[in-house]
């Protein structure tokens, strides 16, 4: 029999001593064990991995964001050139920028799907109402990340889309002018806007989001994950490695999708921003497009108030209803087949948002469909320009 290596024993004792030192002072190890050892039903499906996919995408944003910040310069005279430098000169800079840009879009999509899963299985019901609310705040924060980050490259599209985007809250009566000034740091989009968007994007939002993600996960751990409706008595298995393996497969697929997008349709850097040249067809990003399009259908004036204001307030109401959804749908029933009304309303809302998004994309463009050439006006209504 071989004698035990004394160096081995020393190594093990030192590791143990270091871990005990950290544990006694921070309780970090107990917290990690607490968060990762929760038992989960063995039959959770793939939709239950969407929260972890969102978490992975958020970590991707943090890591790539820090790397970008090493080279990015938030000044009107340097922002565009610094992004170009990252794309063309920095080793793997293009990859980091692409992962950040595509990661942001996929994170918003993953969050929408995660929300849809929670909504479909009624996982927002008692006692998880507050966790839905925390999640909803995370969703709003992620949209704000998208809005503030979009301006940073300081190219034509980002400049004009931010101008249009800041005009929307600016139209709210009484407080609108103040909101607009606070957002822009003045009347127009200038270096002051760039500076505050950068500070919010890189300092304020990450700090609040990280804190809320911790609260979200701790609350999820506290109540345990909701079992599939009707399968409340399913056998429980440890979270690690059973569910973690499933999460890992979904995360791996997400990585494959990001790399596919990065290679096949890289995120473009357009011409440098020029405040004197308005490009044609400026539109906000896809996740804001439905609100932007929806507001257009209101007439100029509706009685004493402007139609735009009614549009803005009613889309605000839509978000408020979504946030308060668990407090409106209060029954215990979670089986989708028994919640036809609620799910029906949800599907109608989803169809409306999708329709507005499609109209938003198609408006102010020209397309040839089955040989006929159409021009779509500002409302997305087609006009035949040339027949076959
Ligand atoms: C940065 C954003 C977010 C992250 C990282 C995140 C992460 C997670 C994770 C890992 C889980 C457990 C596994 C799963 O259900 O997939 C979870 C559960 C949950 N999430 Fe999120 N989430 C986020 C945003 C949201 C949003 C936007 C909502 C809804 C408005 C939401 C509502 C919930 C609820 C109610 C649960 C408990 C579900 C249950 O017990 O079955 N989360 N989240």
Coordinates of C-alpha atoms and ligand atoms in Angstrom, one line a residue:
X1 CA 0.0 0.0 0.0
X2 CA 1.3 3.5 -0.9
X3 CA 1.9 5.9 2.1
X4 CA -0.4 9.0 2.0
X5 CA 1.5 12.0 0.5
X6 CA 1.9 14.6 3.3
X7 CA 1.7 17.4 0.8
X8 CA -1.8 16.2 -0.1
X9 CA -3.0 16.3 3.5
X10 CA -1.5 19.8 3.9
X11 CA -3.3 21.0 0.8
X12 CA -6.7 19.6 1.9
X13 CA -6.3 21.1 5.4
X14 CA -5.4 24.5 4.0
X15 CA -8.4 24.5 1.6
X16 CA -10.7 23.5 4.5
X17 CA -9.2 26.3 6.7
X18 CA -9.7 28.9 4.0
X19 CA -13.3 27.8 3.3
X20 CA -14.1 27.8 7.1
X21 CA -12.6 31.3 7.3
X22 CA -14.8 32.6 4.5
X23 CA -17.9 30.8 5.7
X24 CA -17.6 32.0 9.3
X25 CA -17.4 35.6 8.1
X26 CA -19.8 35.7 5.1
X27 CA -22.1 32.6 5.3
X28 CA -21.5 32.5 1.5
X29 CA -21.1 28.7 1.3
X30 CA -24.4 28.1 3.3
X31 CA -26.1 30.5 0.9
X32 CA -24.7 28.7 -2.2
X33 CA -25.8 25.3 -0.8
X34 CA -29.2 26.8 0.2
X35 CA -29.7 28.1 -3.4
X36 CA -28.5 25.1 -5.2
X37 CA -29.8 22.1 -3.1
X38 CA -33.5 22.9 -3.4
X39 CA -35.5 19.8 -4.4
X40 CA -37.5 20.2 -7.6
X41 CA -40.2 18.0 -9.2
X42 CA -38.6 15.4 -11.5
X43 CA -41.0 16.2 -14.4
X44 CA -40.3 19.9 -15.0
X45 CA -40.2 20.5 -18.7
X46 CA -37.9 22.6 -20.9
X47 CA -40.0 25.8 -20.4
X48 CA -38.7 25.8 -16.8
X49 CA -35.2 26.4 -18.1
X50 CA -36.1 29.9 -19.5
X51 CA -35.3 31.7 -16.2
X52 CA -31.8 30.2 -16.2
X53 CA -31.4 31.1 -19.9
X54 CA -32.3 34.7 -19.0
X55 CA -29.8 34.6 -16.1
X56 CA -27.1 33.3 -18.4
X57 CA -27.8 36.0 -20.9
X58 CA -27.7 38.7 -18.2
X59 CA -24.3 37.4 -17.1
X60 CA -23.2 37.5 -20.7
X61 CA -24.2 41.2 -20.8
X62 CA -22.3 42.0 -17.7
X63 CA -19.0 40.3 -18.8
X64 CA -19.1 41.6 -22.4
X65 CA -20.3 45.0 -21.2
X66 CA -17.2 45.3 -18.8
X67 CA -14.9 44.3 -21.7
X68 CA -16.5 46.9 -24.0
X69 CA -16.2 49.6 -21.3
X70 CA -12.4 49.1 -21.4
X71 CA -12.3 50.8 -24.9
X72 CA -15.6 52.7 -25.3
X73 CA -15.5 56.5 -24.8
X74 CA -18.8 58.3 -23.9
X75 CA -18.1 61.6 -25.7
X76 CA -19.7 62.9 -28.9
X77 CA -16.3 63.3 -30.6
X78 CA -15.1 59.9 -29.6
X79 CA -18.0 57.4 -29.1
X80 CA -18.4 56.4 -32.7
X81 CA -14.7 56.1 -33.4
X82 CA -14.2 54.0 -30.2
X83 CA -16.9 51.5 -31.3
X84 CA -15.2 51.3 -34.8
X85 CA -11.9 50.7 -33.0
X86 CA -13.4 47.9 -31.0
X87 CA -14.9 46.3 -34.1
X88 CA -11.8 46.7 -36.3
X89 CA -8.7 46.9 -34.2
X90 CA -9.1 45.3 -30.8
X91 CA -8.4 41.5 -30.7
X92 CA -11.7 39.8 -30.6
X93 CA -13.4 43.2 -30.1
X94 CA -15.9 42.5 -32.9
X95 CA -16.9 39.2 -31.1
X96 CA -17.4 40.9 -27.8
X97 CA -19.5 43.7 -29.3
X98 CA -21.6 41.3 -31.3
X99 CA -22.2 39.0 -28.3
X100 CA -23.3 42.1 -26.3
X101 CA -25.6 43.4 -29.1
X102 CA -27.2 40.1 -29.9
X103 CA -27.2 39.0 -26.3
X104 CA -29.3 42.1 -25.4
X105 CA -32.0 41.1 -28.0
X106 CA -32.0 37.5 -27.0
X107 CA -32.3 38.4 -23.3
X108 CA -35.5 40.4 -24.0
X109 CA -36.9 37.5 -26.0
X110 CA -35.9 35.0 -23.3
X111 CA -37.6 37.1 -20.7
X112 CA -40.8 37.4 -22.7
X113 CA -40.8 33.5 -23.1
X114 CA -40.0 33.1 -19.3
X115 CA -42.9 35.4 -18.5
X116 CA -45.2 33.5 -20.9
X117 CA -44.2 30.2 -19.1
X118 CA -45.0 31.6 -15.7
X119 CA -48.3 33.0 -17.0
X120 CA -49.3 29.7 -18.8
X121 CA -48.8 27.5 -15.8
X122 CA -50.3 30.1 -13.4
X123 CA -47.0 30.2 -11.4
X124 CA -47.7 33.8 -10.4
X125 CA -50.4 32.8 -8.0
X126 CA -50.3 32.9 -4.2
X127 CA -47.7 32.9 -2.7
X128 CA -45.6 34.1 -5.7
X129 CA -47.4 37.4 -6.5
X130 CA -44.5 39.5 -5.2
X131 CA -42.0 37.5 -7.2
X132 CA -43.9 38.2 -10.4
X133 CA -43.7 41.9 -9.5
X134 CA -39.9 41.7 -8.9
X135 CA -39.6 39.8 -12.2
X136 CA -41.7 42.5 -13.9
X137 CA -39.3 45.2 -12.6
X138 CA -36.4 43.1 -14.0
X139 CA -38.2 43.2 -17.4
X140 CA -38.6 47.0 -17.3
X141 CA -34.9 47.3 -16.3
X142 CA -33.9 45.1 -19.2
X143 CA -35.9 47.3 -21.6
X144 CA -34.2 50.4 -20.1
X145 CA -30.8 48.7 -20.7
X146 CA -31.8 48.3 -24.3
X147 CA -33.0 51.9 -24.6
X148 CA -29.9 53.5 -23.0
X149 CA -27.5 51.2 -24.7
X150 CA -28.9 51.8 -28.2
X151 CA -27.6 55.4 -28.2
X152 CA -24.0 54.6 -27.2
X153 CA -22.5 53.8 -30.7
X154 CA -23.6 57.3 -31.7
X155 CA -24.5 56.3 -35.3
X156 CA -27.3 57.7 -37.4
X157 CA -29.8 55.1 -36.4
X158 CA -29.1 55.2 -32.7
X159 CA -29.1 59.0 -32.6
X160 CA -32.5 59.4 -34.4
X161 CA -34.2 56.4 -32.7
X162 CA -33.2 57.9 -29.4
X163 CA -34.6 61.3 -30.5
X164 CA -37.9 59.6 -31.4
X165 CA -37.9 57.5 -28.3
X166 CA -37.4 60.4 -25.9
X167 CA -40.1 62.4 -27.7
X168 CA -42.7 59.8 -26.6
X169 CA -42.6 60.5 -22.8
X170 CA -42.0 64.1 -23.7
X171 CA -45.6 64.3 -25.0
X172 CA -47.2 63.5 -21.6
X173 CA -49.1 66.6 -20.3
X174 CA -47.7 68.7 -17.4
X175 CA -44.6 66.5 -16.6
X176 CA -43.6 65.5 -20.2
X177 CA -41.4 68.5 -20.8
X178 CA -39.5 67.9 -17.5
X179 CA -39.1 64.2 -18.3
X180 CA -37.8 65.0 -21.7
X181 CA -35.3 67.5 -20.3
X182 CA -34.2 65.1 -17.6
X183 CA -33.7 62.3 -20.1
X184 CA -31.8 64.4 -22.6
X185 CA -29.9 66.6 -20.2
X186 CA -31.3 69.6 -22.2
X187 CA -33.6 70.2 -25.1
X188 CA -31.8 68.2 -27.7
X189 CA -29.8 64.9 -27.9
X190 CA -26.3 66.0 -27.2
X191 CA -23.1 64.9 -25.3
X192 CA -25.1 65.4 -22.1
X193 CA -27.6 62.8 -23.2
X194 CA -24.8 60.4 -24.1
X195 CA -23.1 60.9 -20.7
X196 CA -26.2 60.2 -18.7
X197 CA -27.3 57.3 -20.8
X198 CA -23.8 55.8 -20.4
X199 CA -23.8 56.3 -16.6
X200 CA -27.3 54.8 -16.3
X201 CA -26.4 51.9 -18.6
X202 CA -23.2 51.0 -16.9
X203 CA -23.6 52.0 -13.2
X204 CA -27.3 52.5 -12.2
X205 CA -29.0 49.7 -14.1
X206 CA -26.5 46.9 -13.4
X207 CA -26.5 47.6 -9.6
X208 CA -30.3 47.6 -9.3
X209 CA -30.7 44.6 -11.6
X210 CA -28.1 42.4 -9.8
X211 CA -29.8 43.2 -6.5
X212 CA -33.2 42.3 -7.9
X213 CA -32.0 39.1 -9.5
X214 CA -30.7 38.0 -6.0
X215 CA -34.1 38.8 -4.5
X216 CA -35.9 37.0 -7.3
X217 CA -33.8 33.9 -6.9
X218 CA -34.0 33.9 -3.2
X219 CA -37.8 34.2 -3.3
X220 CA -38.0 31.4 -5.9
X221 CA -35.9 29.3 -3.5
X222 CA -38.0 30.2 -0.5
X223 CA -41.3 29.0 -2.1
X224 CA -39.7 26.3 -4.3
X225 CA -40.5 26.1 -7.9
X226 CA -44.2 25.6 -8.8
X227 CA -44.9 22.0 -9.9
X228 CA -46.7 21.4 -13.2
X229 CA -50.4 22.0 -12.7
X230 CA -52.2 18.8 -11.7
X231 CA -48.9 17.1 -10.8
X232 CA -48.4 18.6 -7.3
X233 CA -47.5 15.2 -5.9
X234 CA -44.6 14.5 -8.3
X235 CA -41.5 12.9 -6.9
X236 CA -38.8 15.5 -5.9
X237 CA -35.2 15.3 -7.1
X238 CA -32.2 17.5 -6.0
X239 CA -31.8 20.7 -8.1
X240 CA -28.2 19.8 -8.7
X241 CA -27.4 17.9 -10.9
X242 CA -30.9 16.9 -12.3
X243 CA -32.4 20.3 -13.2
X244 CA -28.9 22.0 -13.7
X245 CA -28.2 19.5 -16.5
X246 CA -31.4 20.5 -18.3
X247 CA -30.6 24.2 -17.8
X248 CA -27.1 23.6 -19.2
X249 CA -28.5 22.0 -22.4
X250 CA -30.8 25.1 -22.9
X251 CA -27.9 27.5 -22.2
X252 CA -25.7 25.6 -24.7
X253 CA -28.5 25.9 -27.4
X254 CA -28.8 29.6 -26.6
X255 CA -25.0 30.0 -27.1
X256 CA -25.3 28.2 -30.4
X257 CA -28.1 30.6 -31.5
X258 CA -26.1 33.7 -30.5
X259 CA -23.0 32.5 -32.4
X260 CA -25.2 31.7 -35.4
X261 CA -26.6 35.2 -35.4
X262 CA -23.2 36.8 -34.9
X263 CA -21.8 35.0 -37.9
X264 CA -24.8 35.1 -40.2
X265 CA -26.1 38.6 -39.5
X266 CA -23.6 40.7 -37.6
X267 CA -24.9 43.7 -35.8
X268 CA -24.2 46.8 -38.1
X269 CA -22.5 50.0 -37.2
X270 CA -24.2 52.7 -39.5
X271 CA -22.9 56.1 -40.5
X272 CA -21.8 58.4 -37.7
X273 CA -24.7 60.5 -36.2
X274 CA -25.4 63.7 -38.0
X275 CA -28.1 65.9 -36.2
X276 CA -28.7 67.8 -39.4
X277 CA -29.5 64.8 -41.7
X278 CA -32.7 62.9 -40.8
X279 CA -32.4 59.4 -42.3
X280 CA -35.6 57.8 -43.8
X281 CA -37.8 55.4 -41.9
X282 CA -36.3 55.8 -38.4
X283 CA -37.9 53.3 -36.1
X284 CA -37.3 52.2 -32.5
X285 CA -36.0 48.6 -31.7
X286 CA -38.4 45.7 -32.2
X287 CA -39.3 45.6 -28.5
X288 CA -40.6 49.2 -28.5
X289 CA -42.1 49.0 -32.0
X290 CA -45.6 48.0 -31.0
X291 CA -46.1 51.0 -28.7
X292 CA -44.6 53.4 -31.3
X293 CA -47.0 52.0 -33.9
X294 CA -50.1 51.8 -31.6
X295 CA -49.8 55.5 -30.7
X296 CA -50.0 56.5 -34.4
X297 CA -53.6 55.2 -34.7
X298 CA -55.0 57.9 -32.3
X299 CA -56.4 61.0 -34.0
X300 CA -54.6 64.3 -33.5
X301 CA -57.1 65.6 -31.0
X302 CA -59.6 63.6 -28.8
X303 CA -61.8 66.2 -27.1
X304 CA -59.7 68.3 -24.8
X305 CA -56.6 66.0 -24.9
X306 CA -54.2 65.1 -27.8
X307 CA -54.6 61.6 -29.2
X308 CA -50.9 60.9 -28.7
X309 CA -51.3 61.4 -25.0
X310 CA -54.3 59.0 -24.9
X311 CA -52.1 56.5 -26.8
X312 CA -49.2 56.9 -24.4
X313 CA -51.3 56.6 -21.3
X314 CA -53.2 53.6 -22.6
X315 CA -50.0 51.7 -23.4
X316 CA -48.8 52.6 -19.8
X317 CA -52.1 51.1 -18.6
X318 CA -51.3 47.9 -20.5
X319 CA -47.9 47.6 -18.6
X320 CA -49.6 48.4 -15.3
X321 CA -52.2 45.6 -15.9
X322 CA -49.4 43.2 -16.7
X323 CA -47.5 44.1 -13.5
X324 CA -50.6 43.7 -11.4
X325 CA -51.9 40.6 -13.1
X326 CA -51.4 38.2 -10.1
X327 CA -53.6 40.6 -8.0
X328 CA -56.3 40.5 -10.6
X329 CA -56.4 36.8 -11.4
X330 CA -56.8 35.5 -7.8
X331 CA -58.3 32.0 -8.0
X332 CA -56.3 28.9 -7.0
X333 CA -56.7 27.0 -10.3
X334 CA -53.5 26.7 -12.3
X335 CA -54.5 24.1 -14.9
X336 CA -54.5 25.8 -18.3
X337 CA -57.6 23.9 -19.5
X338 CA -59.6 25.4 -16.6
X339 CA -58.3 29.0 -17.1
X340 CA -59.7 29.5 -20.7
X341 CA -60.8 33.1 -20.1
X342 CA -57.6 34.4 -18.6
X343 CA -55.5 32.5 -21.2
X344 CA -57.8 33.8 -24.0
X345 CA -57.4 37.4 -22.9
X346 CA -53.6 36.8 -22.8
X347 CA -53.5 35.4 -26.3
X348 CA -55.6 38.3 -27.6
X349 CA -53.2 40.8 -26.0
X350 CA -50.2 38.9 -27.5
X351 CA -51.9 38.8 -30.9
X352 CA -52.4 42.6 -30.7
X353 CA -48.8 43.3 -29.7
X354 CA -47.5 41.0 -32.5
X355 CA -49.9 42.7 -35.1
X356 CA -48.7 46.2 -34.0
X357 CA -45.1 45.0 -34.2
X358 CA -45.6 43.6 -37.8
X359 CA -47.3 46.9 -38.8
X360 CA -44.5 48.8 -37.2
X361 CA -41.9 46.9 -39.3
X362 CA -43.9 47.1 -42.5
X363 CA -45.0 50.8 -42.4
X364 CA -43.1 53.3 -44.6
X365 CA -41.6 50.5 -46.7
X366 CA -42.2 49.1 -50.2
X367 CA -42.6 45.4 -51.0
X368 CA -43.5 43.3 -54.0
X369 CA -46.0 40.6 -53.1
X370 CA -46.9 38.0 -55.8
X371 CA -45.8 40.4 -58.5
X372 CA -47.7 43.5 -57.2
X373 CA -45.6 46.3 -55.9
X374 CA -47.1 47.9 -52.6
X375 CA -46.2 51.0 -50.8
X376 CA -47.1 50.9 -47.0
X377 CA -48.0 54.2 -45.5
X378 CA -47.2 55.5 -42.0
X379 CA -50.1 53.4 -40.6
X380 CA -49.1 50.3 -42.5
X381 CA -51.9 50.6 -45.0
X382 CA -50.9 49.3 -48.5
X383 CA -51.2 51.2 -51.7
X384 CA -50.7 49.5 -55.0
X385 CA -47.9 51.2 -56.9
X386 CA -47.4 48.7 -59.8
X387 CA -49.5 45.7 -60.9
X388 CA -47.9 42.7 -62.6
Ligands
LIG1 C1 -33.3 39.2 -15.4 C2 -34.5 38.7 -15.4 C3 -34.9 37.4 -14.8 C4 -34.2 36.3 -14.4 C5 -32.7 36.2 -14.4 C6 -35.1 35.3 -13.9 C7 -34.7 34.1 -13.4 C8 -35.6 33.1 -12.9 C9 -35.3 31.7 -12.6 C10 -33.9 31.1 -12.8 C11 -36.4 31.1 -12.2 C12 -36.6 29.6 -11.8 C13 -36.6 28.8 -13.0 C14 -37.7 29.1 -14.1 O1 -38.8 29.3 -13.8 O2 -37.3 29.2 -15.3 C15 -37.5 32.1 -12.1 C16 -38.7 31.9 -11.6 C17 -39.8 32.9 -11.7 N1 -39.8 34.0 -12.4 FE1 -38.1 34.9 -13.2 N2 -36.4 35.8 -14.0 C18 -36.3 37.0 -14.6 C19 -37.4 37.8 -14.9 C20 -38.8 37.5 -14.6 C21 -39.9 38.2 -15.2 C22 -39.9 39.4 -16.2 C23 -41.0 37.7 -14.6 C24 -42.5 38.0 -14.7 C25 -42.9 39.3 -14.8 C26 -40.6 36.6 -13.7 C27 -41.4 35.8 -12.9 C28 -41.0 34.7 -12.2 C29 -41.8 33.9 -11.3 C30 -43.2 34.2 -10.8 C31 -41.0 32.8 -11.0 C32 -41.5 31.6 -10.0 C33 -42.0 30.5 -11.0 C34 -42.3 29.2 -10.3 O3 -42.2 29.2 -9.0 O4 -42.6 28.3 -11.0 N3 -39.2 36.5 -13.8 N4 -37.0 33.3 -12.6

